Coordinates of C-alpha atoms in Angstrom, one line a residue:
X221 CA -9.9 -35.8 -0.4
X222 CA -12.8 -34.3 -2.3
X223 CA -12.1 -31.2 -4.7
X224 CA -13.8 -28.2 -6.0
X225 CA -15.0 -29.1 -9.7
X226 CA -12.7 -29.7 -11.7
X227 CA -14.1 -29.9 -15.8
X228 CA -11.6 -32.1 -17.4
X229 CA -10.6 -32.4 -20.9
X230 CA -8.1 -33.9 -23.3
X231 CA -5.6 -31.6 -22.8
X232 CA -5.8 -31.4 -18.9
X233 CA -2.7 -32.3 -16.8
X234 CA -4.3 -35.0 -14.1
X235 CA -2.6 -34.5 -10.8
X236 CA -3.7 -33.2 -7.1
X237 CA -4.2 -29.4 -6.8
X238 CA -3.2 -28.0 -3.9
X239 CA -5.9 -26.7 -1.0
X240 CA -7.6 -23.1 -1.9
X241 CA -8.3 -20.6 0.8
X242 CA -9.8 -17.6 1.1
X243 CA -6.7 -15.8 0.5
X244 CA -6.0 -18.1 -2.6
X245 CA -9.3 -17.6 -4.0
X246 CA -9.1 -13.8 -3.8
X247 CA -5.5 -13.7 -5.3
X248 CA -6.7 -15.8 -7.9
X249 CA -9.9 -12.9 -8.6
X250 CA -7.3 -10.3 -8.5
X251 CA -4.5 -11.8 -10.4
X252 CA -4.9 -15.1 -11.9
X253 CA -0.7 -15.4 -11.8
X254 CA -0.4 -14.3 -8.2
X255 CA -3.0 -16.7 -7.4
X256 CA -0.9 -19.4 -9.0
X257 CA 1.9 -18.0 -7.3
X258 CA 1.0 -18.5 -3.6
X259 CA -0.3 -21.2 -4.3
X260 CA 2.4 -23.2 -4.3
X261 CA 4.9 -21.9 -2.3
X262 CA 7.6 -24.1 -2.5
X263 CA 8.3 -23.8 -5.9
X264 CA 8.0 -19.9 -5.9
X265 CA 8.8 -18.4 -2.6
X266 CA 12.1 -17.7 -3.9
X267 CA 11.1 -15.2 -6.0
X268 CA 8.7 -13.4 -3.1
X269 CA 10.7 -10.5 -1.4
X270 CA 8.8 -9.8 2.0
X271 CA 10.0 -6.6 3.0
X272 CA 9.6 -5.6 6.8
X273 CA 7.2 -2.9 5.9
X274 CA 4.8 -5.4 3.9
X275 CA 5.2 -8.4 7.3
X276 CA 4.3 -4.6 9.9
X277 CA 1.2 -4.7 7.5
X278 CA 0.4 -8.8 8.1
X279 CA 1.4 -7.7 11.9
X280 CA -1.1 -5.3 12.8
X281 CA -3.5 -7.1 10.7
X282 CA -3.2 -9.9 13.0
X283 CA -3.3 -7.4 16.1
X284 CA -6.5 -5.8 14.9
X285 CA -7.9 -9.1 14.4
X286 CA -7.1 -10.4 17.5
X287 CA -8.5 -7.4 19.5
X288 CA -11.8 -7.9 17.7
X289 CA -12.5 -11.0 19.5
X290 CA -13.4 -9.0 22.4
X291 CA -16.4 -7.1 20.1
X292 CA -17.9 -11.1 21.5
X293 CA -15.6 -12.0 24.6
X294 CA -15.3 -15.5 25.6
X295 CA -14.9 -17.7 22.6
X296 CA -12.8 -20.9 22.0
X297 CA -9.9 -20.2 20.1
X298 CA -8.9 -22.7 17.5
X299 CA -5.0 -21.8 18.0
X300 CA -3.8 -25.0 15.1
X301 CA -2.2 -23.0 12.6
X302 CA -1.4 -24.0 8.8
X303 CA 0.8 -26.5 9.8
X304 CA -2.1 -28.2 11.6
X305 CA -4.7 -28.6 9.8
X306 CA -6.3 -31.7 10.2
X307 CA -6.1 -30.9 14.4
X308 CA -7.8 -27.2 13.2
X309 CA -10.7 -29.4 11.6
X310 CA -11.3 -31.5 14.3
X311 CA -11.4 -29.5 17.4
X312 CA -13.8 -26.9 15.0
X313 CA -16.0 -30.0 14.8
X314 CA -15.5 -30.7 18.6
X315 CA -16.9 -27.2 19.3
X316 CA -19.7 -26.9 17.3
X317 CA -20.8 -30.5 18.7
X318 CA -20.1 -28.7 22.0
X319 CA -22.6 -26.2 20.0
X320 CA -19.9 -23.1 21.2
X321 CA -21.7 -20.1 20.9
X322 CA -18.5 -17.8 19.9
X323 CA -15.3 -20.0 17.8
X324 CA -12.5 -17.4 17.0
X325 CA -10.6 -19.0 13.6
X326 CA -13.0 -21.9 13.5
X327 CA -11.2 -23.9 10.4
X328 CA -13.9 -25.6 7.7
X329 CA -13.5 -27.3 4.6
X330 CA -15.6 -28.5 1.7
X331 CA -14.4 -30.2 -1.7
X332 CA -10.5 -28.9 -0.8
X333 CA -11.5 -25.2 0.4
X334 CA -10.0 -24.4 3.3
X335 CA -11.6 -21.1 5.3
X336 CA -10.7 -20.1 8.7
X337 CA -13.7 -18.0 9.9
X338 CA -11.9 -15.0 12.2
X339 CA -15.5 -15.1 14.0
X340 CA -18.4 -17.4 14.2
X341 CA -21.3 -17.0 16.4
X342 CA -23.9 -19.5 17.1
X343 CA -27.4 -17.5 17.7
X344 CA -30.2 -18.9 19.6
X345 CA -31.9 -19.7 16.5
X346 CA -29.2 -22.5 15.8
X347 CA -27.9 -20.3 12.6
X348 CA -24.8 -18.6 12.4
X349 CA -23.1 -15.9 12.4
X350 CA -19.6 -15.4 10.7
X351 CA -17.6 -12.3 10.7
X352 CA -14.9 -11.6 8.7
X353 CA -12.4 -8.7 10.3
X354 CA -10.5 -6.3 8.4
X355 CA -8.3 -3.5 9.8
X356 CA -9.5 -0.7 7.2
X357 CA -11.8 1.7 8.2
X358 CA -14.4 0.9 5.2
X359 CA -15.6 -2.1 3.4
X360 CA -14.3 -2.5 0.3
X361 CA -16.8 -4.2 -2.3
X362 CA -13.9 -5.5 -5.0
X363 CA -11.7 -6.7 -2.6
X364 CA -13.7 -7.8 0.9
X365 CA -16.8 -8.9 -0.8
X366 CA -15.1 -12.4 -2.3
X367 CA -13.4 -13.1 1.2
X368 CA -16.9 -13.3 2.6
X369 CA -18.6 -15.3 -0.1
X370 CA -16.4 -18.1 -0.3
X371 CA -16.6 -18.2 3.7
X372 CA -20.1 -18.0 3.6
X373 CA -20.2 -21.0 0.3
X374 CA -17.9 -23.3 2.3
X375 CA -19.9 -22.9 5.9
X376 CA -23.3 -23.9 3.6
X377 CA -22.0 -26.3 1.6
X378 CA -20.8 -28.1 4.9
X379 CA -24.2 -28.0 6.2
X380 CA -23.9 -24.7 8.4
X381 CA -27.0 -22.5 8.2
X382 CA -25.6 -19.3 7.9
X383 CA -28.2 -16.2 9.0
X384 CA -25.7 -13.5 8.6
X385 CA -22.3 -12.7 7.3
X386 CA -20.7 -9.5 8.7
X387 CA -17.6 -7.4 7.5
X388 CA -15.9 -5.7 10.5
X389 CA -13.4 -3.2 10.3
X390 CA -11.9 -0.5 12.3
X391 CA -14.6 2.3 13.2
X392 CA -12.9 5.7 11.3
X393 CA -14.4 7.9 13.9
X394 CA -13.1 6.4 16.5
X395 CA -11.3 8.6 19.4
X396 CA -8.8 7.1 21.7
X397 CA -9.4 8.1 25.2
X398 CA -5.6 7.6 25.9
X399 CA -3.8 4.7 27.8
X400 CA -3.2 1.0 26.4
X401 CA -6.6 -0.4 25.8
X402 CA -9.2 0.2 23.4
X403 CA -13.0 -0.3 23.7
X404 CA -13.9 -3.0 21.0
X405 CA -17.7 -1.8 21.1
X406 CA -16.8 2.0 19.6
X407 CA -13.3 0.8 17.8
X408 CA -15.5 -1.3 15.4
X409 CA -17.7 -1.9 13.1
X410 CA -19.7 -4.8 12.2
X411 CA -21.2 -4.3 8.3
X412 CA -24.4 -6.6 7.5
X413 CA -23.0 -7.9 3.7
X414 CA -25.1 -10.8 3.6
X415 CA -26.5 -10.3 0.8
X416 CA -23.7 -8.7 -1.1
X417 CA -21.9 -12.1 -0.2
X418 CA -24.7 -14.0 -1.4
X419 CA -25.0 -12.2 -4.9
X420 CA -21.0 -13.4 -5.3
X421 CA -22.0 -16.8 -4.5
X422 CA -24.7 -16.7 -7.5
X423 CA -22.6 -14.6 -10.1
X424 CA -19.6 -15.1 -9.7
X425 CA -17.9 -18.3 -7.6
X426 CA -19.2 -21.3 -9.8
X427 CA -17.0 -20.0 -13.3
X428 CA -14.4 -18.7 -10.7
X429 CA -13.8 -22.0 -9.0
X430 CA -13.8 -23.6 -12.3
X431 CA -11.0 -21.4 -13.8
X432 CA -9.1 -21.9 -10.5
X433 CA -8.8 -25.7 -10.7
X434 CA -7.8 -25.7 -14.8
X435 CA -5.2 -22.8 -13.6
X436 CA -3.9 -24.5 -10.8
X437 CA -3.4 -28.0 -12.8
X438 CA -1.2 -25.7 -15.1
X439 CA 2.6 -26.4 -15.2
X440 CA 3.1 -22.5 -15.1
X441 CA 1.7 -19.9 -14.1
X442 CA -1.3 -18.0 -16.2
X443 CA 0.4 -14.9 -18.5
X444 CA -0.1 -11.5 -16.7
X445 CA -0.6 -7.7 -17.8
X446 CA 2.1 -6.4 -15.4
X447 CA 0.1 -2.6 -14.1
X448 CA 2.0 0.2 -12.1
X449 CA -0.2 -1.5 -9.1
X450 CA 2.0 -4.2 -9.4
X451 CA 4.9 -2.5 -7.9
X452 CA 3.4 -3.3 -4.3
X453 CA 3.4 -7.0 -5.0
X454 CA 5.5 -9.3 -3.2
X455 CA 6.6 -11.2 -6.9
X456 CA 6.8 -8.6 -8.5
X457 CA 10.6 -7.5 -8.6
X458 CA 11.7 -11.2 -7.9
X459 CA 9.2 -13.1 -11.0
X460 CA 7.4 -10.7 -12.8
X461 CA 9.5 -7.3 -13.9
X462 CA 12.4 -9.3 -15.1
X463 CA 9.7 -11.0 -17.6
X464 CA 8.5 -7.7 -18.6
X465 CA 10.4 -5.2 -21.2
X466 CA 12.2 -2.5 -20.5
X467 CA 9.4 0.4 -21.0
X468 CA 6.0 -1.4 -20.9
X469 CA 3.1 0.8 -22.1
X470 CA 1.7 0.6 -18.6
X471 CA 4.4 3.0 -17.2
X472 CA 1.6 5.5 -18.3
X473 CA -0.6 4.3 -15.4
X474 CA -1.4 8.0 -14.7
X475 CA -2.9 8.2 -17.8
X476 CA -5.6 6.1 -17.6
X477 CA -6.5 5.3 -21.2
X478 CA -3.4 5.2 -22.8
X479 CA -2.0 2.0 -22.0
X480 CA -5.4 0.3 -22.9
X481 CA -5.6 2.3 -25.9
X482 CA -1.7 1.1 -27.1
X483 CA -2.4 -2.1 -26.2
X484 CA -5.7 -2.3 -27.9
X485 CA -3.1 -1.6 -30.6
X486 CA -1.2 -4.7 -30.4
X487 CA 2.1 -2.3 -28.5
X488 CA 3.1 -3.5 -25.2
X489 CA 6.2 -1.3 -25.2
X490 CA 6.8 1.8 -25.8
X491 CA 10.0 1.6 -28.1
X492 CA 7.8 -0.2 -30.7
X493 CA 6.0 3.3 -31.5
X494 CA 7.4 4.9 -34.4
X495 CA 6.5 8.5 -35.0
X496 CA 5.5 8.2 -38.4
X497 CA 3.2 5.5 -38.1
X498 CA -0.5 5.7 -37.8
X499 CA -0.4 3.9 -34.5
X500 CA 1.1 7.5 -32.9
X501 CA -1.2 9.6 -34.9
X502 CA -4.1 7.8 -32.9
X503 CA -2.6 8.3 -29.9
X504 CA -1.5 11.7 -30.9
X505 CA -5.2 12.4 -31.5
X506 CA -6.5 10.3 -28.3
X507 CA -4.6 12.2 -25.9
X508 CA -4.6 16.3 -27.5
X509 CA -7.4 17.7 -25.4
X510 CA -6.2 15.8 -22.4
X511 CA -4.6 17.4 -19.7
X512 CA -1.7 14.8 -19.5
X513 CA -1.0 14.9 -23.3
X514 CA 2.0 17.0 -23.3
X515 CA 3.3 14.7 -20.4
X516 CA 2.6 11.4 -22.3
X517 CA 4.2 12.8 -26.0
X518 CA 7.2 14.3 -24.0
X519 CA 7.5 10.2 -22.6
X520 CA 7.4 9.0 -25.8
X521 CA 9.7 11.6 -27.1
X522 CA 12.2 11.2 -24.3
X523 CA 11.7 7.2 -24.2
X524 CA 12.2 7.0 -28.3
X525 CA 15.0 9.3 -28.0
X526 CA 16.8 7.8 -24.3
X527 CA 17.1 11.3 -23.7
X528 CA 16.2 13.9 -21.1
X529 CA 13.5 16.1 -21.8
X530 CA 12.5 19.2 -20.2
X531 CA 10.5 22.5 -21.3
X532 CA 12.1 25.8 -22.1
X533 CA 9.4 27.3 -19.4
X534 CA 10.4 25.7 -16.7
X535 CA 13.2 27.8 -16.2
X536 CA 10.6 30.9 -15.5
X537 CA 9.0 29.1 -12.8
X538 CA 12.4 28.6 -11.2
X539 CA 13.0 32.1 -11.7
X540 CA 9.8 33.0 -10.0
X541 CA 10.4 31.2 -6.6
X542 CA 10.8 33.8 -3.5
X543 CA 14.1 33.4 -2.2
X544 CA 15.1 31.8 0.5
X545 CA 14.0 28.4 -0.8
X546 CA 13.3 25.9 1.7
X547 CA 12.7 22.2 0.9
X548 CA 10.6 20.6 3.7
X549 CA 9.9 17.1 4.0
X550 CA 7.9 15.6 7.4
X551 CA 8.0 11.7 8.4
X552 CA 4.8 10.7 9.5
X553 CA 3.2 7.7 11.7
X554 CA -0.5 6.5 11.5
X555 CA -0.7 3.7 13.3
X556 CA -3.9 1.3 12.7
X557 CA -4.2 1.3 16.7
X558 CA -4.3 5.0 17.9
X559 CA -1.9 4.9 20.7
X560 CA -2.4 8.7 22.2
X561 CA -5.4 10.3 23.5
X562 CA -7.4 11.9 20.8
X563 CA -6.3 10.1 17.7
X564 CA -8.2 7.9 15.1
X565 CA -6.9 4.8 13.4
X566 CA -4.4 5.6 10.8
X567 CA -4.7 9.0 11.6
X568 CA -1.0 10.8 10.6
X569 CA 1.2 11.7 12.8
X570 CA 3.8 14.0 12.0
X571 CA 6.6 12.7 14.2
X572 CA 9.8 14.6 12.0
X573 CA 10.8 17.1 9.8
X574 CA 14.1 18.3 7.7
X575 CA 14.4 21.4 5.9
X576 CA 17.3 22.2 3.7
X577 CA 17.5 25.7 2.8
X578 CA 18.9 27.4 0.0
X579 CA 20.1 31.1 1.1
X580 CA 20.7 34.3 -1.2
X581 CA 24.2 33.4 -2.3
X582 CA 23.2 30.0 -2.6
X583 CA 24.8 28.6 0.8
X584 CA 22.5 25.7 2.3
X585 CA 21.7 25.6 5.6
X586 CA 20.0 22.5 7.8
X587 CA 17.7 21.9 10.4
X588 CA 15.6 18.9 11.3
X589 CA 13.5 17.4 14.5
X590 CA 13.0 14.0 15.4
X591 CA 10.4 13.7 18.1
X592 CA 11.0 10.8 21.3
X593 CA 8.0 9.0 20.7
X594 CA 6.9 9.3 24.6
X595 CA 4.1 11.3 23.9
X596 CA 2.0 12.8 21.1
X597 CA 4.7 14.1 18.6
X598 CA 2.5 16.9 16.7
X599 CA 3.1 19.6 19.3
X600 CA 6.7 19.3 19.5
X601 CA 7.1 19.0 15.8
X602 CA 4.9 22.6 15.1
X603 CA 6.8 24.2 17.8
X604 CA 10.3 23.1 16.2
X605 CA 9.0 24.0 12.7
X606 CA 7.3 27.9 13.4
X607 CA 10.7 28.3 15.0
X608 CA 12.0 27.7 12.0
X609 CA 10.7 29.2 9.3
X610 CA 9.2 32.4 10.9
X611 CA 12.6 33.6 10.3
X612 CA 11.5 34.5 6.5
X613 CA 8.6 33.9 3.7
X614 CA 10.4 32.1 1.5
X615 CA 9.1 29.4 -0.6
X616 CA 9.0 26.2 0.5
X617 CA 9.4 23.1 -1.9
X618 CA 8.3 19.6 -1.1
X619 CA 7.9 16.3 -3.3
X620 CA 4.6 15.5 -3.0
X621 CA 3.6 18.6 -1.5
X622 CA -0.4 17.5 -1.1
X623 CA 1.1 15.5 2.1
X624 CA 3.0 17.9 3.6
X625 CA 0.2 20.2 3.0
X626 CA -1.7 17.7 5.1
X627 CA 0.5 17.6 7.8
X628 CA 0.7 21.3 8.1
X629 CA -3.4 21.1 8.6
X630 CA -3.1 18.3 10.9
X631 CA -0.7 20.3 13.5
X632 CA -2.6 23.5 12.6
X633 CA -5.8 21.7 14.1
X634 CA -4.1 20.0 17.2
X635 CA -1.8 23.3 18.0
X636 CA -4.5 26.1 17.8
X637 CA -1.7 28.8 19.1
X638 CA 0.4 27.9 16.2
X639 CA -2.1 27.7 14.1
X640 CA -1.5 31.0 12.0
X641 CA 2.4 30.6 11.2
X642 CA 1.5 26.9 10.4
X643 CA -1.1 27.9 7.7
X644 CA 1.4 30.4 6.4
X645 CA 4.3 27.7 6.3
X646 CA 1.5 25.9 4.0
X647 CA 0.4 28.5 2.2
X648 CA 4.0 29.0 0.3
X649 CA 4.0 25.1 -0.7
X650 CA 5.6 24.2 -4.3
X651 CA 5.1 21.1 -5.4
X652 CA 8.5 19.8 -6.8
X653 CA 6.8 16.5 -8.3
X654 CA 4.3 18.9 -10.1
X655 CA 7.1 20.7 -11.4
X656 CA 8.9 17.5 -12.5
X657 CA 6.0 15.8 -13.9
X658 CA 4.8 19.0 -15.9
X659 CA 8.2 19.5 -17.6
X660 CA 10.6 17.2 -17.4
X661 CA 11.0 13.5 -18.4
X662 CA 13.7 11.1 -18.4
X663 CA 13.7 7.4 -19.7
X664 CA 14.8 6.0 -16.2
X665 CA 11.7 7.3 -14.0
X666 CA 10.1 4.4 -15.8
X667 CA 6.5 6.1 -15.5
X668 CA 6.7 7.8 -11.9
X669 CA 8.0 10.8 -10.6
X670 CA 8.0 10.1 -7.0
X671 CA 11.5 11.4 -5.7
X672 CA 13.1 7.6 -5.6
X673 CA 12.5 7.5 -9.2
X674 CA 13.8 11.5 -9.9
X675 CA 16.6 11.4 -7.8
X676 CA 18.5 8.9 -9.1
X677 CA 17.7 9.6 -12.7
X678 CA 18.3 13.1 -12.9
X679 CA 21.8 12.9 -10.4
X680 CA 23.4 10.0 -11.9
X681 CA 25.4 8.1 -8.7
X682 CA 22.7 9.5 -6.0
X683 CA 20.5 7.2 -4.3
X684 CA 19.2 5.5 -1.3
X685 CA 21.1 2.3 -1.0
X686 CA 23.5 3.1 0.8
X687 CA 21.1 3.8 3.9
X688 CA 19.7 1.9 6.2
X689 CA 16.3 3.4 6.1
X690 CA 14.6 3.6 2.3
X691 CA 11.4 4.6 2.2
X692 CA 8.8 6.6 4.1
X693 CA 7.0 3.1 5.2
X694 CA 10.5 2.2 6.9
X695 CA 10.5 5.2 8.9
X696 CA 7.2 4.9 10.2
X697 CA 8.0 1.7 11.3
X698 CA 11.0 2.8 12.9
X699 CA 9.5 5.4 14.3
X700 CA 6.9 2.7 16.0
X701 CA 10.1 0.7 17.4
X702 CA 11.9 3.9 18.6
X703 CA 9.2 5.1 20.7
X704 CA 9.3 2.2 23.2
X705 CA 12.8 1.8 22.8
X706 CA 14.7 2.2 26.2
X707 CA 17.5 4.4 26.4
X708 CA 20.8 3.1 25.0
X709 CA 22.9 2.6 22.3
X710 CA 21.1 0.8 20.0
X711 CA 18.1 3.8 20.2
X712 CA 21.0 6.1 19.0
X713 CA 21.7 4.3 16.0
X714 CA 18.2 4.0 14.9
X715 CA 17.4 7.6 15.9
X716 CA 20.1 8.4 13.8
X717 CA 19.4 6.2 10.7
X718 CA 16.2 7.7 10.8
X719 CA 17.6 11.7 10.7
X720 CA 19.7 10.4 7.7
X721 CA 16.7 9.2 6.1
X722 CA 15.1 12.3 6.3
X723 CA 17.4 14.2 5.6
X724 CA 18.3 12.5 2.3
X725 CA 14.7 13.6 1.4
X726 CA 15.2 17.1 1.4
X727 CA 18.7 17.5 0.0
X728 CA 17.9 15.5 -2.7
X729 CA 15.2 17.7 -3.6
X730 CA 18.0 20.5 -3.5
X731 CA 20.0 18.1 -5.6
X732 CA 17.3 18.0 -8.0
X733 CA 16.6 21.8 -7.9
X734 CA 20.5 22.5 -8.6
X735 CA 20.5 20.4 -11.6
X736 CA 17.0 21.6 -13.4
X737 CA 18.2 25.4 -12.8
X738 CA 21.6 24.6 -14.4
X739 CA 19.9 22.7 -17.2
X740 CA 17.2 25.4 -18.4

């Protein structure tokens, strides 16, 4: 089988490297080592952990990919997955000798790249057509930009004229008129990126194959700067953090030159700074007039230290709270599909709520909604929640609070008669992860302070491991499940996983409330 160049020297390892795709090919841009990684799967999909929020994501790729055939009904499907190549090849040869005008996953190689085109139209010039399909609602140049070019050098290179190369993803305007079915004309969005595509192909592929093949005729994979971005990988918790020290400079991801800057400095983690060396004078000096540079010394401090840290003043803004305190967290659903009438892809949908609240003497009290799923969620949710808190004007905390200040908006806009005590609820927001972040460090939040890092940190023995439902992402895919659930006991148990969930949120927020006020 031909290859993609290969420049060989002395020191080159001479075996077979496996087939690249488009995926591989755009790992390999993104991350050299997670390139390497799926590229050969049976020596390292042990160490991939594919959650079932990451395969919902591959599913309703797939689904929005499928439905965008019908944006040109009445291709030829080559169905041959990746087990079947060689049968993929042929009958893609078979239909364009058939001159097909519409092949939905035609499969094409050239020197051992392998592309599956989600779309290729023949026009009545004899060119093509080929159309790549994302389910985003914009194109992104970084990412979508490479998946098109190496389509587009493959379809060439095999002696396809190509006229046009089109990225089509979901149409963000988009409003669903209600029922099961969508119309593909207004859903999406075909963008010309010919010549973006084309520019790639002149700039960029040639070197990029090149490093490829010398990468993937390695023994191991290439070395790797491990970024707080990497936490969404699928290798990352089962190859790459146990090959990464404890407190890498990159845990100051939200301080954007820091990292760089320590690194430039030959530290790659933070316990190698020393406070009377010149290395922290520079950073001392680098990060004074920034607005995170009390929040990356106290890191340091605390890290140095393995101590907590927290400022005197915090203890004043506690004070200052309005009684009763209320700590709100919503569950939301945004589906790439809209699914009821008058929704937009990925649009949130606030589908449940918990609110633990902190009374005068210090007694909590609980209430929570979980919507059925039948029907559009918002208006039962803003019902349930004005009920709630139009009791009193407390203040009312939230992790994060920039979403639930979103999802207050959201029903405000949908539920027009509720739309006052809604805008009030939001208007007495605290955010708790402000708080945290602008006065309190400890070594084990490991450079976030989203509530699954606080929580556990700052109330040693509390977590969510215990439950069946983890994370946000979870929920939303339960929440997806229960809604066309039928009636039984199996609903029951996820309805009720999911009110644990939730309610975890918000009484560890109190958790974390109890144990700052008791600490300043």
């Amino acid at each position: 089988m031909p290859r993609y160049p290969v420049p060989m020297n002395d020191n080159t390892i001479h075996r077979r490297p496996p087939r690249l795709s488009k995926s591989r090919y755009t790992s390999f841009l993104a991350c050299p080592r997670l390139g390497y990684l799926r590229a050969f799967p049976a020596r390292f999909d042990s160490y991939c952990t594919l959650t079932p929020e990451r395969q919902a994501l591959f599913d309703s790729g797939n689904r929005v990919g499928r439905l965008a055939r019908n944006y040109w009904p009445g291709g030829l499907l080559i169905e041959a997955d990746h087990t079947r190549i060689p049968e993929a090849l042929r009958r893609t040869r078979e239909a364009l000798a058939l001159r097909r005008e519409v092949i939905y996953e035609a499969a094409v190689e050239h020197q051992g790249i392998l592309v599956r085109v989600d779309i290729l139209r023949r026009l009545g010039n004899g060119t093509y057509e080929l159309t790549e399909v994302k389910s985003g609602t914009k194109v992104d140049e970084a990412k979508h930009i490479p998946d098109v070019a190496i389509q587009l050098y493959v379809l060439e290179s095999s002696g396809l004229p190509v006229e046009r190369a089109n990225l089509m993803h979901l149409n963000p305007d988009y409003i669903h008129p209600g029922g099961s079915s969508h119309r593909p004309l207004d859903l999406f969005v075909p963008e010309d990126v010919t010549g973006q595509a084309r520019a790639h192909i002149a700039s960029t592929l040639p070197a990029s194959l090149r490093s490829i093949a010398l990468w993937l005729l390695r023994d191991d994979p290439p070395e790797a700067t491990v970024r707080n971005s990497c936490h969404d990988c699928e290798y990352y918790e089962g190859y790459c953090r146990p090959r990464c020290c404890e407190f890498p400079v990159t845990e100051f991801g939200w301080a954007r030159q820091t990292g760089p800057l320590l690194q430039e400095m030959g530290i790659t983690d933070i316990l190698e700074l020393r406070k009377d060396t010149l290395e922290y004078a520079r950073l001392v000096g680098a990060v004074r007039s920034s607005a995170y540079g009390p929040r990356v010394l106290r890191v340091v401090d605390s890290v140095l230290s393995g101590e907590l840290r927290i400022e005197p003043e915090l203890g004043e803004i506690l004070d200052g709270l309005a009684r009763p305190l209320h700590f709100l967290d919503f569950e939301s659903w945004n589906p790439a599909l809209p699914v009821f009438a008058g929704t937009r892809p990925y649009q949130q949908l606030p589908f449940q709520w918990s609110d633990h609240c902190l009374l005068v003497d210090d007694v909590c009290d609980h209430a929570y909604h979980l919507a059925d799923g039948d029907q559009d969620p918002r208006f039962q949710v803003a019902e349930t929640l004005v009920s709630r808190f139009a009791q009193d004007d407390g203040a009312v905390i939230a992790h994060h609070a920039a979403f639930e200040r979103a999802c207050l908006n959201n029903l405000a806009a949908r539920c027009p008669r509720l739309e006052l005590p809604l805008l009030d609820i939001a208007s007495r927001l605290v955010d708790l992860e402000a708080l945290v972040a602008d006065n309190v460090y400890h070594p084990q939040f490991h450079g976030s302070f989203s509530l699954k890092a606080v929580f556990p940190a700052l109330v040693p023995g509390e977590s969510y491991q215990n439950l069946a439902i983890q994370n946000g992402n979870a929920a939303a895919l339960a929440f997806g499940a229960l809604r066309i659930m039928p009636d039984g006991a199996e609903k029951d148990r996820l309805r009720n996983e999911m009110v644990d969930y939730c309610d975890q949120d918000t009484w560890a927020m109190v958790q974390i409330y109890r144990t700052l006020r008791a600490l300043v």
